[in-house]
Coordinates of C-alpha atoms and ligand atoms in Angstrom, one line a residue:
M1284 CA 8.1 42.9 31.3
N1285 CA 8.8 39.3 30.1
K1286 CA 8.4 37.6 33.5
I1287 CA 6.7 34.3 33.5
V1288 CA 3.3 34.3 35.3
L1289 CA 3.0 31.1 37.3
P1290 CA 0.0 29.2 38.5
G1291 CA -1.4 30.9 41.7
A1292 CA -1.1 34.3 40.0
T1293 CA -4.2 36.3 38.8
L1294 CA -5.2 36.7 35.2
G1295 CA -7.3 39.7 34.1
V1296 CA -9.8 39.5 31.3
L1297 CA -11.3 42.5 29.6
G1298 CA -14.7 41.3 28.4
S1299 CA -17.0 38.8 29.9
G1300 CA -18.7 36.6 27.3
Q1301 CA -18.3 32.9 26.5
L1302 CA -14.7 33.3 25.3
G1303 CA -13.8 34.7 28.7
R1304 CA -15.8 32.0 30.4
M1305 CA -13.9 29.1 28.6
F1306 CA -10.6 31.0 29.2
A1307 CA -11.4 31.2 32.9
I1308 CA -12.3 27.6 33.1
A1309 CA -9.0 26.6 31.5
A1310 CA -7.1 29.1 33.8
R1311 CA -8.8 27.9 37.0
R1312 CA -8.1 24.3 36.1
M1313 CA -4.4 25.2 36.1
G1314 CA -4.6 26.9 39.4
Y1315 CA -4.8 30.6 38.3
R1316 CA -7.2 33.1 39.7
V1317 CA -9.3 35.1 37.2
H1318 CA -10.7 38.6 37.4
T1319 CA -13.0 39.8 34.7
F1320 CA -13.9 43.4 33.7
S1321 CA -17.0 44.5 31.7
P1322 CA -20.2 46.5 32.1
G1323 CA -22.5 44.1 33.8
I1324 CA -22.8 41.4 36.4
D1325 CA -23.5 37.7 36.5
T1326 CA -21.9 37.5 33.1
P1327 CA -20.8 34.2 31.4
T1328 CA -17.2 34.9 32.5
G1329 CA -18.1 36.4 35.9
Q1330 CA -20.0 33.3 36.8
V1331 CA -16.7 31.3 36.8
A1332 CA -14.2 34.0 37.7
D1333 CA -13.0 34.8 41.2
V1334 CA -13.8 38.5 40.8
E1335 CA -16.2 40.3 38.5
I1336 CA -15.8 44.1 38.1
D1337 CA -18.8 45.9 36.7
A1338 CA -17.4 49.1 35.0
D1339 CA -17.3 50.8 31.6
Y1340 CA -14.4 50.1 29.2
D1341 CA -14.0 53.9 28.9
D1342 CA -13.5 54.3 32.6
L1343 CA -9.7 54.4 32.5
D1344 CA -9.4 54.8 36.3
A1345 CA -11.4 51.7 36.8
I1346 CA -9.2 49.9 34.2
R1347 CA -6.1 51.0 36.1
T1348 CA -7.5 49.8 39.4
F1349 CA -8.4 46.5 37.8
A1350 CA -4.8 46.2 36.4
R1351 CA -3.3 46.7 39.9
G1352 CA -5.1 43.6 41.1
V1353 CA -3.8 41.2 38.4
D1354 CA -0.5 39.9 37.0
V1355 CA -1.3 40.0 33.3
I1356 CA -4.2 41.2 31.2
T1357 CA -5.8 39.7 28.1
F1358 CA -9.1 40.4 26.4
E1359 CA -11.9 38.3 25.0
F1360 CA -13.6 41.2 23.3
E1361 CA -11.7 43.1 20.7
N1362 CA -13.6 46.3 20.8
V1363 CA -11.8 47.5 23.9
S1364 CA -10.3 50.9 23.1
T1365 CA -6.6 51.4 22.5
A1366 CA -6.8 54.0 25.4
A1367 CA -8.0 51.2 27.7
A1368 CA -5.3 48.8 26.6
D1369 CA -2.7 51.5 27.0
A1370 CA -3.9 52.4 30.5
A1371 CA -3.7 48.8 31.5
A1372 CA -0.3 48.3 30.0
E1373 CA 1.1 51.1 32.2
I1374 CA 0.7 48.7 35.1
V1375 CA 0.8 45.1 33.8
P1376 CA 1.7 43.3 30.6
V1377 CA -1.3 43.2 28.1
R1378 CA -1.1 40.2 25.8
P1379 CA -1.8 40.3 22.9
S1380 CA -0.5 43.9 22.7
G1381 CA -2.6 47.0 22.2
H1382 CA -0.8 47.4 18.9
A1383 CA -2.2 44.0 17.6
L1384 CA -5.6 45.0 18.9
H1385 CA -5.5 48.4 17.2
I1386 CA -4.8 46.9 13.8
T1387 CA -7.3 44.0 14.0
Q1388 CA -10.2 45.8 15.7
Q1389 CA -11.0 48.0 12.6
R1390 CA -11.7 46.3 9.3
A1391 CA -10.2 49.1 7.1
R1392 CA -7.0 49.2 9.1
E1393 CA -6.8 45.4 9.1
K1394 CA -7.3 45.1 5.4
A1395 CA -4.8 47.9 4.7
F1396 CA -2.2 46.1 6.9
L1397 CA -2.8 42.8 5.1
A1398 CA -2.6 44.3 1.7
L1399 CA 0.5 46.3 2.5
K1400 CA 2.3 43.2 3.8
G1401 CA 1.4 41.3 0.7
F1402 CA -1.0 38.8 2.2
P1403 CA -3.8 37.4 -0.1
V1404 CA -7.0 39.4 0.5
T1405 CA -10.2 39.9 -1.5
P1406 CA -10.1 42.9 -3.9
F1407 CA -11.3 45.9 -1.8
E1408 CA -11.2 49.7 -1.6
S1409 CA -11.8 52.0 1.3
V1410 CA -14.5 54.5 0.7
A1411 CA -15.5 57.6 2.8
S1412 CA -18.2 59.2 0.6
F1413 CA -20.9 58.3 -1.9
E1414 CA -18.7 59.6 -4.7
E1415 CA -15.8 57.4 -3.6
L1416 CA -18.2 54.5 -3.4
T1417 CA -19.4 55.1 -7.0
A1418 CA -15.8 55.2 -8.3
A1419 CA -14.8 52.1 -6.2
V1420 CA -17.7 50.1 -7.7
G1421 CA -16.1 50.6 -11.1
R1422 CA -12.7 49.4 -10.0
V1423 CA -13.7 46.6 -7.6
G1424 CA -16.4 45.1 -9.8
L1425 CA -19.8 43.6 -9.0
P1426 CA -21.3 41.8 -7.1
A1427 CA -19.7 43.4 -4.1
I1428 CA -20.3 43.9 -0.4
L1429 CA -20.1 47.2 1.5
K1430 CA -18.8 46.6 5.0
T1431 CA -18.6 49.3 7.7
A1432 CA -14.9 50.1 8.3
S1433 CA -15.3 49.5 12.1
F1434 CA -16.3 46.0 12.9
G1435 CA -19.5 44.8 12.7
Y1436 CA -19.3 41.2 13.9
D1437 CA -21.3 38.2 12.6
G1438 CA -22.1 40.0 9.4
K1439 CA -23.6 43.0 11.0
G1440 CA -23.0 46.2 9.0
Q1441 CA -22.7 44.4 5.7
H1442 CA -24.7 45.1 2.5
R1443 CA -24.6 43.5 -0.9
L1444 CA -24.5 45.5 -4.2
T1445 CA -25.4 43.7 -7.3
A1446 CA -26.0 46.6 -9.7
P1447 CA -24.4 50.2 -9.8
E1448 CA -27.9 51.6 -8.9
D1449 CA -27.7 49.8 -5.5
G1450 CA -25.0 52.3 -4.4
E1451 CA -27.3 54.9 -2.9
A1452 CA -29.4 52.6 -0.9
V1453 CA -26.4 50.6 0.4
W1454 CA -24.5 53.8 1.3
A1455 CA -27.6 54.9 3.4
L1456 CA -27.7 51.4 5.0
V1457 CA -24.1 51.7 6.3
G1458 CA -25.1 55.1 7.7
H1459 CA -23.0 57.2 5.4
Q1460 CA -19.9 56.2 7.4
P1461 CA -16.4 55.1 6.3
A1462 CA -16.6 51.6 4.8
I1463 CA -14.8 49.2 2.6
L1464 CA -16.2 47.8 -0.7
E1465 CA -15.2 44.2 -1.2
R1466 CA -15.6 42.0 -4.3
V1467 CA -17.9 39.0 -3.6
V1468 CA -15.7 35.9 -3.6
E1469 CA -17.1 32.8 -5.2
F1470 CA -15.7 30.5 -2.6
T1471 CA -16.0 26.7 -2.4
M1472 CA -15.3 26.7 1.3
E1473 CA -14.8 29.0 4.3
F1474 CA -12.2 27.8 6.8
S1475 CA -10.1 29.2 9.6
V1476 CA -6.7 28.6 11.2
V1477 CA -6.6 29.0 14.9
A1478 CA -3.0 29.4 16.1
V1479 CA -0.9 30.5 19.0
R1480 CA 2.4 32.3 19.4
G1481 CA 4.3 32.2 22.7
L1482 CA 6.2 34.9 24.4
D1483 CA 9.4 33.4 23.1
G1484 CA 8.1 33.3 19.5
A1485 CA 7.1 29.6 19.5
F1486 CA 4.2 28.8 17.1
A1487 CA 1.5 26.1 17.2
H1488 CA -1.7 25.7 15.2
Y1489 CA -4.7 23.5 14.9
G1490 CA -4.6 22.9 11.2
A1491 CA -7.5 24.1 8.9
I1492 CA -11.0 24.1 10.4
E1493 CA -13.9 24.1 7.9
N1494 CA -16.7 26.6 8.7
R1495 CA -20.3 26.9 7.6
H1496 CA -22.2 30.1 8.3
R1497 CA -26.0 30.7 8.4
H1498 CA -27.2 34.2 8.1
H1499 CA -23.6 35.4 8.5
I1500 CA -23.2 33.6 11.9
L1501 CA -21.0 30.6 12.3
D1502 CA -23.2 27.5 12.4
L1503 CA -20.9 24.5 12.1
S1504 CA -17.1 23.9 12.4
I1505 CA -15.5 20.7 11.2
A1506 CA -11.9 19.5 11.9
P1507 CA -9.9 18.6 10.1
A1508 CA -11.2 20.6 7.1
R1509 CA -12.0 18.5 4.0
M1510 CA -9.8 20.5 1.7
P1511 CA -6.5 20.2 -0.3
E1512 CA -3.5 19.8 1.9
A1513 CA -1.5 22.3 0.0
S1514 CA -4.1 25.1 0.5
A1515 CA -4.2 24.3 4.3
A1516 CA -0.4 24.5 4.4
D1517 CA -0.5 27.9 2.6
A1518 CA -3.1 29.1 5.1
I1519 CA -1.0 28.0 8.1
A1520 CA 2.1 29.8 6.6
V1521 CA 0.0 33.0 6.1
T1522 CA -1.3 32.8 9.7
R1523 CA 2.2 32.4 11.1
A1524 CA 3.5 35.3 9.0
I1525 CA 0.7 37.5 10.2
M1526 CA 1.4 36.7 13.8
E1527 CA 5.1 37.4 13.3
E1528 CA 4.4 40.8 11.6
L1529 CA 2.2 41.7 14.6
E1530 CA 4.8 40.3 17.1
Y1531 CA 1.7 38.6 18.5
V1532 CA 1.5 36.8 21.8
G1533 CA -1.6 34.7 22.4
V1534 CA -4.2 32.9 20.3
L1535 CA -5.4 34.3 17.0
C1536 CA -7.7 33.1 14.3
V1537 CA -7.5 33.9 10.6
E1538 CA -10.7 33.3 8.6
F1539 CA -10.2 32.3 5.0
F1540 CA -12.0 31.7 1.7
L1541 CA -11.0 28.8 -0.5
T1542 CA -11.6 29.4 -4.2
G1543 CA -12.3 26.7 -6.8
D1544 CA -8.7 26.7 -8.0
G1545 CA -7.3 26.1 -4.5
R1546 CA -6.3 29.7 -3.8
I1547 CA -6.8 31.1 -0.3
L1548 CA -7.9 34.6 0.6
V1549 CA -7.9 36.1 4.1
N1550 CA -11.3 37.4 5.1
E1551 CA -10.6 38.6 8.6
I1552 CA -8.5 38.2 11.7
A1553 CA -9.8 37.7 15.2
P1554 CA -7.2 38.7 17.8
R1555 CA -8.3 36.0 20.4
P1556 CA -9.6 32.5 20.7
H1557 CA -12.4 32.0 18.1
N1558 CA -15.8 30.2 17.9
S1559 CA -14.3 27.9 15.2
G1560 CA -11.7 26.7 17.8
H1561 CA -14.3 25.7 20.4
L1562 CA -14.0 22.1 19.3
T1563 CA -10.4 22.1 20.5
F1564 CA -11.8 21.9 24.0
D1565 CA -12.9 18.3 23.6
A1566 CA -10.9 17.2 20.5
C1567 CA -7.3 18.3 21.2
V1568 CA -4.7 17.6 23.7
T1569 CA -4.5 21.4 24.6
S1570 CA -7.5 23.6 23.9
Q1571 CA -7.3 27.1 22.4
F1572 CA -8.2 28.5 25.8
E1573 CA -5.4 26.6 27.6
Q1574 CA -3.0 27.9 24.9
Q1575 CA -4.2 31.4 25.6
V1576 CA -3.4 30.9 29.3
R1577 CA 0.0 29.4 28.5
A1578 CA 1.0 32.1 25.9
I1579 CA 0.0 35.1 28.0
C1580 CA 1.8 33.6 31.0
G1581 CA 5.0 33.0 29.1
L1582 CA 4.7 29.2 29.6
P1583 CA 5.6 26.6 26.9
L1584 CA 2.8 26.0 24.4
G1585 CA 0.9 22.8 24.6
A1586 CA 0.5 20.0 22.0
T1587 CA -2.2 20.8 19.5
T1588 CA -2.6 17.1 18.5
Q1589 CA -6.2 16.3 17.6
L1590 CA -7.4 13.1 19.3
R1591 CA -10.4 12.4 17.1
P1592 CA -12.2 14.0 14.1
A1593 CA -14.7 16.6 15.5
A1594 CA -17.6 18.8 14.6
M1595 CA -19.1 21.7 16.5
A1596 CA -22.6 23.1 16.1
N1597 CA -23.6 26.5 17.7
L1598 CA -26.7 26.7 19.8
L1599 CA -28.4 30.0 19.1
G1600 CA -31.3 31.4 21.2
D1601 CA -33.6 30.1 18.5
V1602 CA -33.2 26.6 19.9
W1603 CA -35.3 27.7 22.9
R1604 CA -38.2 28.8 20.7
Q1605 CA -40.4 26.0 21.8
G1606 CA -39.3 26.0 25.4
E1607 CA -36.5 24.3 27.3
P1608 CA -34.4 22.3 24.8
R1609 CA -34.4 18.5 25.3
W1610 CA -30.9 18.2 26.7
A1611 CA -31.1 14.6 27.8
A1612 CA -32.1 13.5 24.3
A1613 CA -29.1 15.3 22.7
L1614 CA -26.7 13.8 25.2
E1615 CA -27.8 10.3 24.2
V1616 CA -26.0 10.8 20.9
P1617 CA -22.6 9.1 21.1
D1618 CA -19.6 11.2 22.1
V1619 CA -21.5 14.5 22.1
K1620 CA -20.4 17.2 24.6
L1621 CA -22.6 20.1 25.7
H1622 CA -21.3 23.6 26.5
L1623 CA -23.7 26.2 27.8
Y1624 CA -22.6 29.8 28.5
G1625 CA -24.8 30.7 31.4
K1626 CA -26.6 33.5 29.5
G1627 CA -29.9 34.6 30.9
R1628 CA -32.1 35.3 27.9
A1629 CA -32.3 33.1 24.9
L1630 CA -32.8 35.8 22.2
P1631 CA -32.9 34.7 18.5
G1632 CA -29.4 34.8 17.0
R1633 CA -27.7 35.0 20.4
K1634 CA -24.9 32.4 20.9
M1635 CA -26.1 30.5 24.0
G1636 CA -23.8 27.4 23.8
H1637 CA -22.5 24.7 21.5
L1638 CA -22.3 21.0 21.0
T1639 CA -19.2 19.1 19.9
A1640 CA -19.3 15.6 18.6
L1641 CA -16.2 13.4 18.3
A1642 CA -16.3 10.4 15.9
D1643 CA -14.1 8.1 13.8
T1644 CA -14.5 10.3 10.7
T1645 CA -15.4 14.0 10.2
D1646 CA -18.5 13.0 8.2
L1647 CA -19.8 11.0 11.2
A1648 CA -18.9 13.8 13.6
V1649 CA -21.0 16.2 11.5
Q1650 CA -23.9 13.7 11.4
H1651 CA -23.8 13.2 15.1
V1652 CA -23.6 16.9 16.0
L1653 CA -26.5 17.7 13.7
A1654 CA -28.6 14.9 15.0
A1655 CA -27.9 16.0 18.6
R1656 CA -28.9 19.6 17.8
D1657 CA -32.0 18.6 15.8
V1658 CA -33.3 16.6 18.7
L1659 CA -33.1 19.6 21.1
S1660 CA -36.2 21.4 19.7
Ligands
LIG1285 P1 -17.4 38.9 8.0 O1 -18.1 39.5 9.1 O2 -16.6 39.8 7.1 O3 -16.6 37.7 8.4 O4 -18.5 38.2 7.0 C1 -19.4 37.3 7.5 C2 -19.7 36.3 6.4 O5 -20.2 37.0 5.2 C3 -18.5 35.5 5.9 O6 -18.2 34.5 6.7 C4 -18.9 35.1 4.5 O7 -19.8 34.0 4.6 C5 -19.7 36.3 4.0 N1 -18.8 37.2 3.3 C6 -18.1 38.2 3.8 N2 -17.3 38.8 2.9 C7 -17.5 38.2 1.7 C8 -17.0 38.3 0.4 N3 -16.1 39.2 0.0 N4 -17.4 37.4 -0.5 C9 -18.3 36.4 -0.2 N5 -18.8 36.3 1.0 C10 -18.5 37.1 2.0

């Protein structure tokens, strides 16, 4: 099933958010057709796709019908069930594979995989009962974070323990369900590596991207990351090794913590293009979305060369609190690019779009992107 999918063919996307939208824009620019599948209509991806299918991910007959209409399938939403990925794979290639999806879509499984293969991770233990949690607190140490075993994205399903007595309350907060207890890392920086692996095993990456979060949601990404080169090189090597272990095809993002002594720890893996890679759209020769198209189609990977230092700021629904944002004012800031995802309702915390600023230095790019965002509301 390793045939090359050439322009003119149809690419299927499971999921219909902003990642699918930017994937579809990259695909259509290269002459592909795009079909999207998700429960809902007029979705961010559906608005730019050729065909939008409104069906449930658990409707395997609908998945099979969808698969018959496309030449290759990818996903932009990792909580698609393995059953759905397998049903699609009976008919067309699914890239990345259902196996990679299975491991990375559940936190406990992902952590176990990383630890088993010897990748650097935060100290953690899986817990399935209150008694196990109490015992794990003794071994992992405090402060710690209890995270639901199933993802939780953007920090949802995470609760901090600072004293042993917190155990009971926190166990109730995760809903008495399987979880992992993780030691809190005193990091000096969070960063990510967005990388791509082709059908022939070729590898390309965008270097280390510095990330700042607010209320557990990505707020700002800066490239290149302002960190020691040796630590960035370690992270790239770890990312490549993870992709090889998974026999991965497509774009993947590994999120890391950098500690005071230059060590790196994997926080989590996203089996798809990632929010921290959005700046590649404007700042790099080939964006992460075009790489996803190239990789899943079996084409050569593109150059990841970064043309200028860049910073990306997310636009959450909160930006609309005082009415329509002042787009024209933001666009007066030099070399700022606006991306909006076509989402109807601007709810607080909802990712509605982002701004990317390009400049001669990363510090200037950060200044410009923040100035542009500040002027919006
Ligand atoms: P996650 O959903 O696991 O990526 O967590 C969201 C954010 O919570 C991370 O980007 C960190 O800012 C913070 N966080 C998660 N795990 C830890 C940890 N073990 N130590 C310190 N901060 C953490």
